[in-house]
Amino acid sequence: MSQMTNEVDDNVHRNDQTRSQLNDEGNGDVVLKKGPWTSAEDAILVNYVNKHGEGNWNAVQKYSGLSRCGKSCRLRWANHLRPNLKKGAFTAQEERLIAELHAKMGNKWARMAAHLPGRTDNEIKNYWNTRIKRRQRAGLPLYPPEVFLQAFKESKHGQGTSGISDGDNRHQDFLDKNNYEIHDAVFDSLKENQGILPYVPELPNISANSILPNGLGSPPYCNFVPSTLPNHLRESTMSFLGSSGLSRNEFYPFDHIKDNTSDKIADSFGLHSPLDRGASSHGSICYSHSLSNGNSSTSKLTTEAVKSELPSLQYPETEFGSWGTSPPPPLNESADVFIHSQPPNALDSGCSSPHNSGLLDALVYQAKTLSSKNNCSDKSSNSSVATPGDIAESSALNMYATEWEDYADPVSPFCATSILNECPAVSTNGNSWDEWESFQTITGNNNVKMQSVDQVWAPKSENQYMSNLTWPDVLLTSEWHDLYSENGVNQTIMTDASDDFSRQ
DNA sequence: AATTCGGCCAACCGCGGAAAA
DNA sequence: GTTTTCCGCGGTTGGCCGAAT
């Protein structure tokens, strides 16, 4: 034991940094060590816990001679020394479970860890944070589509129907047993927004990769993130969707329109925040993930850059500003029309940023068009999309979708036709969604296209309300449509499709 | 070969809640 | 009822390592 103590002491002396630091809980008399634990310290701690049990961590330092604060001891024990810890990479099942849990709970790592025997909250947290970064860079959604859809479904229905994955009941038990707090939040949000946000805004018919070089990071996609999603889902999704690196005011074109209609529109997009008003100058305020309902923990009015790491795929603002003149390839024809058709009044849009040409001005133009037509809720629906016979559940959605369509000025840079994209029935076969990921990677985001639901799908199922979601294009490739239309991923098809793409 | 970058991991820090004094 | 202490949680930081440039 004395040898151990010496080793600890040596380590303390080696570490000038830690030697000079005092325990934040300590009395100042004892210099407590920080930094990596040595095996000797571990042994001391294990020995202590074996004798005295867990808890009373501050006593460890007193009685074991360990120069560590109680917090440090508890952390070390919980994360590394306690028995039955499972080490190594997460299994596919665990990864899926984490995604499901995160969709349900948000950043409740400890609670998530409770559902993953042998895993620690720290482990899960690290995994998730790494995953966020990775997926943001790749322009991929954080959640498997089935998790995303299920979370939306549940929030929409306001039922504790749990069971993230239809047909996949592996985690049904814990799902059933949990009263996920997200529901409260969602319900509150729904209550607050009742009559304001009963729908999911529609996305103009612009292919994503024609707007953004990186496709899925397209700001317009942010607009269809369901307002009924749990905040953490929304934010995470926004995180993915907004990974283009747009500055806040670029993202929020309605800042410049002051009349009620535009406010209503902005509200409908979940973009309305008191903080936003003053935060839109010259793009110096970075886009925050926090949007809408005002109960986001990350929404801050700040002129400093958002701390979170920006995805590598982001484009500098200057590049965005250059869209109008030199849109990056690949661009399809509609995108060219869109980008090169400067809104006639774009220059007097009040756009604060000289760089905000192209998409932003187009959005502003669109918003102005909306405001000029006034009284949008009275618009009748001649839409080929908002079918009169639509089920009640989606009527509100379609109403607004129709509005958007009606307001799609033929001369608008959007040339918008309303699109109601099919919500694909989701794979529930339990395959790791990395397969989906890899499939995406194989297909690439270039294969992006928006499909109009009236071309491909007649709403019949309870999933219809999802039809007004404009889904990331990668989900709407014909291959995906085929896959999902069978209410489950056909592995063979997926493999074939992957092969096809890999051969290209 | 050197540098850069990103992933991974361990640990620290600050905060807040619960229990004890 | 108030203050103090303990503990747990979530966010963040920093180091190490391997791959890429």
XYZ file of C-alpha atoms (C1' of nucleotides) in Angstrom:
546
model
C 0.000 0.000 0.000
C 2.840 2.354 0.786
C 4.114 1.663 -2.657
C 0.789 2.742 -4.008
C 0.905 5.905 -2.021
C 4.327 6.690 -3.317
C 3.140 6.147 -6.837
C 0.287 8.487 -6.237
C 2.605 11.053 -4.782
C 4.946 10.736 -7.693
C 2.101 11.284 -9.999
C 1.048 14.311 -8.094
C 4.479 15.786 -8.373
C 4.690 14.993 -12.018
C 1.559 16.858 -12.683
C 2.238 20.497 -12.125
C -1.156 21.404 -13.332
C -2.985 19.287 -10.896
C -0.621 20.034 -8.082
C -1.526 23.656 -8.155
C -5.195 23.106 -8.215
C -7.360 22.862 -5.190
C -10.403 20.828 -4.809
C -13.437 22.882 -5.563
C -15.153 21.286 -2.649
C -12.198 21.041 -0.459
C -11.189 22.975 2.571
C -8.062 24.304 1.024
C -5.823 22.473 3.426
C -5.374 19.466 1.254
C -4.126 19.614 -2.257
C -6.266 17.213 -4.142
C -5.127 15.644 -7.284
C -6.799 16.057 -10.606
C -6.245 14.451 -13.899
C -5.979 10.839 -14.910
C -6.262 8.180 -12.314
C -3.465 5.775 -11.737
C -3.932 2.086 -11.134
C -2.746 2.645 -7.606
C -5.455 5.168 -6.975
C -7.948 2.835 -8.512
C -6.860 0.112 -6.176
C -7.244 2.366 -3.216
C -10.675 3.387 -4.260
C -11.809 -0.134 -5.014
C -10.502 -1.247 -1.705
C -12.323 1.489 0.059
C -15.612 0.812 -1.663
C -15.330 -2.872 -0.992
C -14.953 -2.104 2.645
C -17.404 0.696 3.094
C -19.661 0.506 0.138
C -20.645 3.203 -2.265
C -21.591 6.628 -1.152
C -20.131 9.092 1.282
C -17.552 9.869 -1.302
C -16.020 12.714 0.553
C -15.032 10.273 3.223
C -12.850 8.427 0.767
C -10.259 11.095 0.860
C -10.385 11.218 4.624
C -10.075 7.550 5.345
C -8.202 6.133 2.422
C -5.599 8.763 1.984
C -6.608 9.193 -1.572
C -5.923 12.707 -2.722
C -9.057 12.939 -4.716
C -12.210 14.828 -4.091
C -15.383 12.939 -3.495
C -16.767 13.848 -6.826
C -13.766 12.532 -8.590
C -13.958 9.302 -6.661
C -17.593 8.820 -7.411
C -17.007 9.480 -11.075
C -14.109 7.111 -11.242
C -16.032 4.408 -9.525
C -19.166 4.854 -11.515
C -17.510 5.067 -14.856
C -14.608 2.690 -14.545
C -14.323 0.708 -11.396
C -17.709 -0.549 -10.458
C -18.413 -4.131 -11.367
C -20.452 -5.268 -14.335
C -19.349 -2.407 -16.455
C -19.539 -3.222 -20.076
C -16.623 -1.971 -22.036
C -16.118 -1.719 -25.704
C -18.076 -0.377 -28.584
C -21.796 -0.134 -28.489
C -23.629 -2.876 -30.239
C -26.113 -2.143 -32.962
C -28.911 -2.849 -30.556
C -27.464 -0.483 -28.048
C -27.020 2.204 -30.627
C -30.564 1.879 -31.716
C -31.750 1.911 -28.173
C -29.779 5.025 -27.462
C -31.331 6.743 -30.413
C -34.745 5.731 -29.250
C -34.062 6.804 -25.735
C -32.661 10.096 -26.827
C -35.667 10.702 -28.973
C -37.755 10.113 -25.925
C -35.727 11.651 -23.185
C -33.387 14.109 -24.698
C -30.088 14.552 -22.953
C -31.005 12.546 -19.926
C -27.893 10.464 -19.964
C -28.268 8.961 -16.563
C -31.763 7.819 -17.271
C -30.682 6.460 -20.586
C -27.888 4.614 -18.904
C -30.409 2.965 -16.662
C -31.761 1.238 -19.719
C -28.360 0.114 -20.869
C -26.935 -2.285 -18.333
C -23.241 -1.914 -17.912
C -23.118 1.387 -19.701
C -22.481 4.697 -18.056
C -24.100 8.001 -18.659
C -20.748 9.421 -19.586
C -20.227 6.730 -22.143
C -23.593 7.319 -23.691
C -23.127 11.030 -23.636
C -19.790 10.804 -25.340
C -21.159 8.449 -27.877
C -24.061 10.679 -28.649
C -22.030 13.833 -28.887
C -19.615 12.183 -31.209
C -22.460 10.891 -33.227
C -24.006 14.318 -33.461
C -20.831 15.762 -34.808
C -20.364 12.958 -37.232
C -23.834 13.095 -38.569
C -23.901 16.832 -38.795
C -20.817 16.733 -40.859
C -22.308 14.139 -43.068
C -25.534 16.053 -43.366
C -27.430 13.151 -41.964
C -30.339 13.199 -39.595
C -29.627 12.428 -36.010
C -32.341 9.916 -35.620
C -33.220 6.882 -37.570
C -36.281 7.711 -39.593
C -38.384 5.314 -37.664
C -37.416 6.909 -34.401
C -38.036 10.328 -35.781
C -41.397 9.417 -37.157
C -42.460 7.597 -34.094
C -41.552 10.477 -31.891
C -43.490 12.764 -34.127
C -46.414 10.423 -34.145
C -46.502 10.222 -30.427
C -46.197 13.903 -29.980
C -48.855 14.425 -32.561
C -51.264 12.008 -31.073
C -50.411 13.000 -27.573
C -50.625 9.433 -26.565
C -48.186 7.452 -24.597
C -48.295 4.863 -27.232
C -44.606 4.448 -26.895
C -43.129 1.759 -28.986
C -40.850 3.798 -31.105
C -40.640 1.199 -33.719
C -43.747 -0.240 -35.087
C -43.386 -3.896 -35.148
C -40.283 -3.795 -33.146
C -41.213 -4.506 -29.619
C -37.842 -5.217 -28.300
C -37.956 -2.209 -26.079
C -41.607 -2.137 -25.550
C -41.287 -2.907 -21.924
C -39.284 0.011 -20.895
C -41.152 2.256 -23.222
C -44.393 1.267 -21.710
C -43.090 1.708 -18.253
C -41.810 5.149 -18.762
C -43.659 8.357 -18.554
C -41.469 10.327 -20.775
C -41.359 13.890 -19.831
C -41.287 14.965 -23.397
C -44.945 14.515 -23.584
C -45.590 17.203 -21.083
C -43.419 19.532 -22.975
C -45.000 18.635 -26.214
C -48.455 19.003 -24.866
C -47.653 22.314 -23.355
C -46.278 23.406 -26.607
C -49.314 22.189 -28.386
C -51.570 23.986 -26.007
C -49.722 27.191 -26.383
C -49.705 26.919 -30.072
C -53.162 25.726 -30.523
C -54.663 27.553 -33.392
C -51.331 28.818 -34.386
C -49.398 25.757 -35.131
C -51.821 23.082 -36.022
C -49.931 22.266 -39.110
C -46.623 21.750 -40.598
C -45.604 24.404 -42.998
C -45.100 23.459 -46.515
C -41.908 23.557 -48.362
C -41.794 25.041 -51.778
C -40.923 22.704 -54.498
C -37.275 23.228 -54.626
C -34.944 20.404 -54.593
C -32.733 20.529 -51.644
C -29.468 20.133 -53.370
C -30.366 22.853 -55.726
C -30.469 25.216 -52.855
C -27.584 24.010 -50.887
C -24.581 22.315 -52.202
C -24.746 19.946 -49.361
C -28.296 19.107 -49.979
C -29.779 18.168 -46.713
C -28.436 21.113 -44.900
C -30.858 23.286 -46.675
C -32.508 25.932 -44.591
C -35.907 25.347 -46.092
C -35.833 21.977 -44.574
C -35.813 23.613 -41.253
C -39.220 24.849 -42.014
C -40.857 21.551 -42.002
C -39.531 20.283 -38.796
C -42.749 19.506 -37.081
C -43.554 21.967 -34.417
C -45.044 19.153 -32.475
C -41.838 17.307 -32.115
C -40.199 17.207 -28.762
C -37.860 20.079 -28.392
C -34.792 18.002 -28.297
C -35.932 16.263 -31.405
C -36.650 19.522 -33.052
C -33.392 20.961 -32.017
C -31.493 17.943 -32.980
C -33.255 17.859 -36.235
C -32.647 21.498 -36.684
C -29.122 20.782 -35.891
C -29.052 18.438 -38.760
C -31.210 20.467 -40.987
C -29.510 23.658 -40.203
C -26.077 22.317 -40.580
C -25.483 24.505 -43.535
C -23.941 27.064 -41.303
C -26.385 29.760 -42.141
C -26.327 32.657 -39.858
C -29.376 33.225 -37.815
C -30.770 36.029 -39.829
C -30.171 34.204 -42.989
C -32.252 31.492 -41.654
C -35.035 33.722 -40.615
C -36.169 35.701 -43.560
C -39.313 36.919 -41.907
C -37.413 39.251 -39.718
C -37.769 41.801 -42.373
C -41.461 41.746 -42.732
C -43.276 43.486 -40.037
C -46.894 43.056 -40.729
C -49.092 40.577 -38.995
C -49.281 38.193 -41.817
C -45.629 37.677 -41.924
C -45.551 37.342 -38.213
C -48.135 34.700 -38.481
C -46.136 32.998 -41.101
C -43.062 33.261 -39.023
C -44.928 31.865 -36.117
C -46.107 29.074 -38.212
C -42.580 28.249 -38.983
C -41.686 28.211 -35.398
C -39.257 30.933 -36.038
C -40.761 33.637 -34.013
C -38.869 34.649 -31.012
C -38.463 37.913 -29.243
C -34.811 37.277 -29.314
C -34.773 37.060 -32.999
C -35.876 40.543 -33.535
C -32.804 42.174 -32.370
C -30.466 39.560 -33.457
C -30.388 39.977 -37.129
C -27.632 42.160 -38.155
C -25.202 41.223 -40.796
C -25.053 37.667 -39.983
C -22.829 38.199 -37.058
C -25.182 36.255 -34.931
C -24.773 32.688 -35.654
C -27.657 30.501 -36.290
C -28.811 28.835 -33.186
C -30.425 25.491 -33.084
C -33.036 26.845 -30.852
C -36.073 27.802 -32.684
C -39.617 28.304 -31.887
C -41.572 27.705 -28.835
C -39.399 29.758 -26.621
C -38.632 26.972 -24.277
C -35.427 25.949 -25.782
C -32.564 25.796 -23.457
C -30.076 26.810 -26.049
C -31.685 29.870 -27.420
C -29.625 32.848 -26.608
C -29.280 36.243 -27.970
C -25.640 36.544 -28.355
C -23.239 38.150 -30.668
C -20.649 35.597 -30.090
C -20.335 32.607 -32.185
C -22.283 29.612 -31.182
C -20.029 27.432 -29.236
C -21.041 24.225 -30.756
C -18.863 23.006 -33.475
C -20.090 23.826 -36.882
C -20.289 21.057 -39.340
C -17.572 20.756 -41.839
C -20.067 20.871 -44.604
C -21.083 24.340 -43.798
C -20.433 27.010 -46.296
C -19.068 30.320 -45.367
C -21.460 33.145 -45.491
C -19.658 34.625 -48.384
C -20.362 31.555 -50.326
C -23.979 31.793 -49.534
C -23.912 35.320 -50.615
C -22.552 34.312 -53.910
C -25.325 31.969 -54.725
C -27.152 34.469 -56.758
C -24.330 34.780 -59.139
C -22.524 31.551 -58.974
C -24.558 28.774 -57.584
C -22.527 25.769 -56.859
C -23.198 22.667 -58.857
C -25.078 20.493 -59.122
C -28.085 22.499 -59.999
C -31.136 21.457 -61.757
C -33.127 23.668 -63.951
C -35.622 24.751 -61.403
C -32.876 25.674 -59.114
C -31.351 27.819 -61.771
C -34.607 29.565 -62.250
C -34.900 29.979 -58.575
C -31.499 31.297 -57.985
C -31.255 33.543 -60.955
C -34.687 35.000 -60.589
C -34.038 37.773 -58.217
C -37.176 38.894 -56.537
C -38.088 42.215 -58.025
C -38.196 43.851 -54.684
C -35.486 41.930 -53.105
C -33.323 44.938 -52.713
C -35.789 46.778 -50.618
C -36.641 43.827 -48.564
C -34.910 45.259 -45.601
C -32.429 42.514 -45.767
C -29.755 43.514 -43.407
C -27.044 41.521 -44.908
C -25.591 42.435 -48.232
C -24.799 38.802 -48.639
C -28.328 37.699 -48.390
C -29.043 37.240 -52.001
C -30.495 34.238 -53.618
C -32.279 32.010 -51.201
C -32.850 34.546 -48.516
C -34.169 37.172 -50.816
C -36.318 34.643 -52.468
C -37.718 33.707 -49.128
C -38.267 37.325 -48.307
C -39.968 37.780 -51.575
C -42.132 34.840 -50.901
C -43.014 36.173 -47.515
C -43.847 39.534 -48.951
C -45.992 37.952 -51.528
C -47.790 36.223 -48.754
C -48.260 39.370 -46.813
C -49.463 41.296 -49.807
C -52.179 38.813 -50.488
C -53.426 39.190 -46.977
C -55.928 37.172 -45.096
C -54.338 33.940 -45.948
C -56.574 31.804 -43.841
C -59.533 32.688 -45.989
C -57.963 31.345 -49.043
C -59.961 28.716 -50.686
C -58.296 25.610 -51.726
C -58.024 24.773 -55.331
C -55.040 22.798 -54.590
C -54.539 19.606 -56.361
C -52.949 18.455 -53.207
C -55.257 19.405 -50.420
C -57.847 16.936 -51.334
C -61.258 17.793 -49.979
C -61.725 14.303 -48.820
C -58.697 14.266 -46.708
C -59.103 12.842 -43.343
C -59.706 15.224 -40.528
C -56.400 14.646 -38.988
C -54.603 16.252 -41.832
C -57.149 18.810 -42.776
C -55.478 21.584 -40.952
C -52.204 20.657 -42.416
C -53.552 20.612 -45.851
C -55.288 23.871 -45.378
C -52.064 25.563 -44.707
C -50.284 23.624 -47.305
C -52.870 24.808 -49.709
C -52.319 28.328 -48.601
C -48.750 28.029 -49.373
C -49.548 26.663 -52.702
C -52.026 29.373 -53.419
C -49.506 31.924 -52.508
C -47.021 30.405 -54.781
C -46.855 33.213 -57.179
C -46.092 31.993 -60.656
C -43.477 34.644 -60.909
C -42.134 33.834 -57.547
C -38.639 32.587 -57.554
C -39.974 29.514 -55.885
C -42.352 28.662 -58.668
C -43.790 26.795 -55.820
C -46.147 23.992 -56.184
C -47.301 22.507 -53.026
C -45.840 19.213 -52.264
C -47.029 16.718 -49.840
C -44.489 14.150 -49.553
C -45.231 10.765 -48.521
C -44.294 9.803 -45.109
C -42.675 6.539 -45.657
C -43.726 3.699 -43.552
C -40.790 2.993 -41.516
C -38.549 0.104 -41.348
C -38.854 -1.687 -38.145
C -36.933 -4.748 -38.743
C -34.347 -3.813 -36.227
C -31.516 -3.416 -38.596
C -28.964 -1.023 -37.445
C -29.775 2.217 -39.024
C -26.205 2.563 -39.963
C -27.296 0.485 -42.854
C -29.572 3.251 -43.773
C -26.756 5.601 -43.227
C -24.439 3.721 -45.437
C -27.111 3.428 -48.001
C -27.461 7.145 -47.941
C -23.828 7.496 -48.341
C -23.885 5.215 -51.275
C -26.766 6.896 -52.960
C -25.440 10.251 -52.099
C -27.417 13.373 -51.665
C -27.244 14.158 -55.300
C -30.062 11.866 -55.922
C -32.311 14.340 -54.317
C -35.714 15.017 -55.540
C -38.938 16.169 -54.084
C -41.912 14.112 -54.812
C -45.360 15.394 -54.865
C -47.612 13.224 -52.908
C -50.409 13.564 -55.353
C -48.196 11.882 -57.783
C -47.116 9.045 -55.690
C -49.453 8.572 -52.853
C -53.042 8.834 -51.942
C -53.443 9.385 -48.243
C -55.113 6.534 -46.563
C -53.401 5.658 -43.426
C -53.034 7.236 -40.072
C -49.709 8.395 -41.202
C -51.322 10.868 -43.397
C -50.673 13.775 -41.209
C -47.108 13.165 -41.948
C -47.760 13.836 -45.549
C -47.181 17.479 -45.077
C -43.744 16.862 -43.934
C -41.281 17.399 -46.619
C -38.771 14.798 -45.937
C -35.143 14.841 -46.628
C -34.768 13.915 -50.174
C -32.678 10.971 -49.457
C -35.719 9.404 -47.957
C -37.657 10.038 -51.067
C -35.528 8.489 -53.648
C -37.439 5.972 -55.589
C -35.511 3.279 -53.922
C -36.577 4.490 -50.549
C -40.086 4.885 -51.644
C -40.124 1.348 -52.828
C -38.547 0.191 -49.664
C -40.853 2.038 -47.391
C -43.921 1.401 -49.382
C -43.650 -2.135 -48.290
C -43.726 -0.956 -44.753
C -40.315 -2.161 -44.068
C -36.919 -2.165 -45.481
C -36.354 -4.958 -47.808
C -32.826 -5.809 -47.220
C -32.446 -7.355 -50.574
C -33.691 -4.310 -52.320
C -31.500 -2.144 -50.253
C -28.518 -4.210 -51.066
C -29.382 -4.185 -54.710
C -29.839 -0.488 -54.706
C -26.596 -0.026 -52.946
C -24.926 -2.165 -55.489
C -26.458 -0.168 -58.233
C -25.157 3.015 -56.840
C -21.827 1.649 -56.041
C -21.497 0.562 -59.608
C -22.205 4.001 -60.887
C 8.310 12.997 -41.940
C 5.578 16.581 -40.176
C 1.278 18.549 -39.593
C -3.601 18.659 -39.301
C -7.876 16.837 -38.291
C -11.305 14.152 -36.209
C -12.745 10.436 -33.091
C -12.667 8.770 -28.753
C -12.299 8.886 -24.035
C -11.611 10.414 -19.325
C -12.087 13.812 -16.281
C -13.403 18.346 -14.541
C -16.743 21.953 -13.605
C -20.944 24.149 -12.352
C -25.457 23.659 -11.101
C -29.396 21.972 -8.759
C -31.965 18.793 -5.850
C -32.286 16.155 -1.690
C -31.049 15.228 2.799
C -29.038 16.525 7.039
C -27.827 19.811 10.534
C -37.557 27.607 8.010
C -32.847 28.243 6.796
C -28.311 26.844 5.919
C -25.009 23.443 4.874
C -23.472 19.303 2.903
C -23.654 15.602 -0.152
C -24.590 13.708 -4.344
C -25.896 13.251 -9.105
C -26.380 15.101 -13.586
C -25.285 17.339 -17.795
C -22.050 20.242 -20.218
C -17.561 20.983 -21.421
C -12.639 20.493 -21.846
C -8.348 18.459 -22.853
C -5.307 14.635 -23.971
C -4.264 10.707 -26.764
C -4.297 8.256 -30.960
C -4.851 7.123 -35.709
C -5.929 8.582 -40.347
C -5.487 11.898 -43.800
C -3.001 15.467 -46.049
